[in-house]
Coordinates of C-alpha atoms in Angstrom, one line a residue:
M1 CA 61.6 87.7 -12.3
S2 CA 61.2 86.2 -8.9
R3 CA 59.1 87.5 -6.1
S4 CA 61.0 89.3 -3.4
S5 CA 60.7 87.9 0.1
T6 CA 59.9 91.4 1.4
S7 CA 56.6 91.7 -0.4
T8 CA 53.5 91.1 1.5
A9 CA 51.7 87.8 0.9
R10 CA 48.4 88.1 -0.9
P11 CA 45.3 86.9 0.9
L12 CA 44.2 83.4 0.0
S13 CA 41.2 82.9 -2.2
L14 CA 38.2 80.9 -0.8
T15 CA 39.3 78.0 -3.0
E16 CA 42.8 78.1 -1.6
E17 CA 41.6 78.4 1.9
L18 CA 39.3 75.4 1.4
E19 CA 42.2 73.4 -0.1
K20 CA 44.4 74.3 2.9
L21 CA 41.7 73.3 5.3
E22 CA 41.1 70.0 3.5
Q23 CA 44.8 69.2 3.6
S24 CA 44.9 70.0 7.4
I25 CA 41.8 67.7 7.9
T26 CA 43.4 65.0 5.9
L27 CA 46.7 65.2 7.9
T28 CA 44.7 65.1 11.1
L29 CA 42.7 62.1 10.0
Q30 CA 45.9 60.3 8.9
E31 CA 47.4 61.0 12.4
I32 CA 44.3 59.6 14.1
D33 CA 44.4 56.5 11.9
H34 CA 48.1 56.0 12.8
N35 CA 47.3 56.4 16.5
F36 CA 44.4 53.9 16.2
S37 CA 46.7 51.4 14.4
R38 CA 49.4 51.8 17.1
A39 CA 46.8 51.4 19.9
H40 CA 45.4 48.3 18.2
R41 CA 48.9 46.8 17.9
I42 CA 49.7 47.5 21.5
V43 CA 46.5 46.0 22.7
T44 CA 46.7 42.9 20.6
S45 CA 50.4 42.2 21.2
S46 CA 50.9 43.3 24.8
I47 CA 47.7 43.8 26.7
L48 CA 45.5 40.9 25.5
P49 CA 48.0 38.2 26.2
I50 CA 48.4 39.4 29.8
V51 CA 44.6 39.6 30.2
E52 CA 44.2 36.1 28.8
Q53 CA 46.9 34.8 31.1
Y54 CA 45.2 36.5 34.1
A55 CA 41.9 34.9 33.1
E56 CA 43.5 31.4 33.0
H57 CA 45.1 32.0 36.4
S58 CA 41.9 33.4 37.8
N59 CA 39.9 30.5 36.5
A60 CA 42.3 28.1 38.2
V61 CA 42.0 30.0 41.5
W62 CA 38.2 30.0 41.1
E63 CA 38.0 26.3 40.4
G64 CA 40.3 25.6 43.3
S65 CA 38.3 27.7 45.7
K66 CA 34.9 26.1 45.1
V67 CA 33.3 25.2 48.4
G68 CA 31.9 21.9 47.2
R69 CA 35.4 20.4 46.9
F70 CA 36.3 21.0 50.5
C71 CA 32.9 20.5 52.0
P72 CA 31.2 17.5 50.4
H73 CA 28.1 18.0 52.6
V74 CA 27.3 21.4 50.9
D75 CA 25.0 21.3 47.9
V76 CA 27.1 22.8 45.1
Q77 CA 24.0 23.6 43.1
A78 CA 22.7 26.0 45.9
D79 CA 23.1 29.7 45.4
S80 CA 26.1 31.3 47.0
F81 CA 24.2 32.8 49.9
A82 CA 22.8 29.4 50.9
V83 CA 26.4 28.0 50.7
L84 CA 27.7 30.7 52.9
E85 CA 24.9 30.3 55.3
T86 CA 25.5 26.5 55.5
I87 CA 29.2 27.1 56.2
L88 CA 28.6 29.7 58.8
R89 CA 26.1 27.5 60.7
S90 CA 28.5 24.5 60.7

């Protein structure tokens, strides 16, 4: 005979509660793992290429803006404050 849907549900035993909790934890951990995987995929396929391209362009700008190229009288080995001071005094 089947149980009627109108009967009250019996309370879960401690073992059943523990199993239910473990299942919930497992599902949550799987969701976290999925989210980390998705985030890693987004970072490696979308964000890192843009950052690497930015680094290349920034490096080109940095190299192009070095004072020694435009002012041969300035000692390129000097620290940046000395370079700025030399330029400001000229």
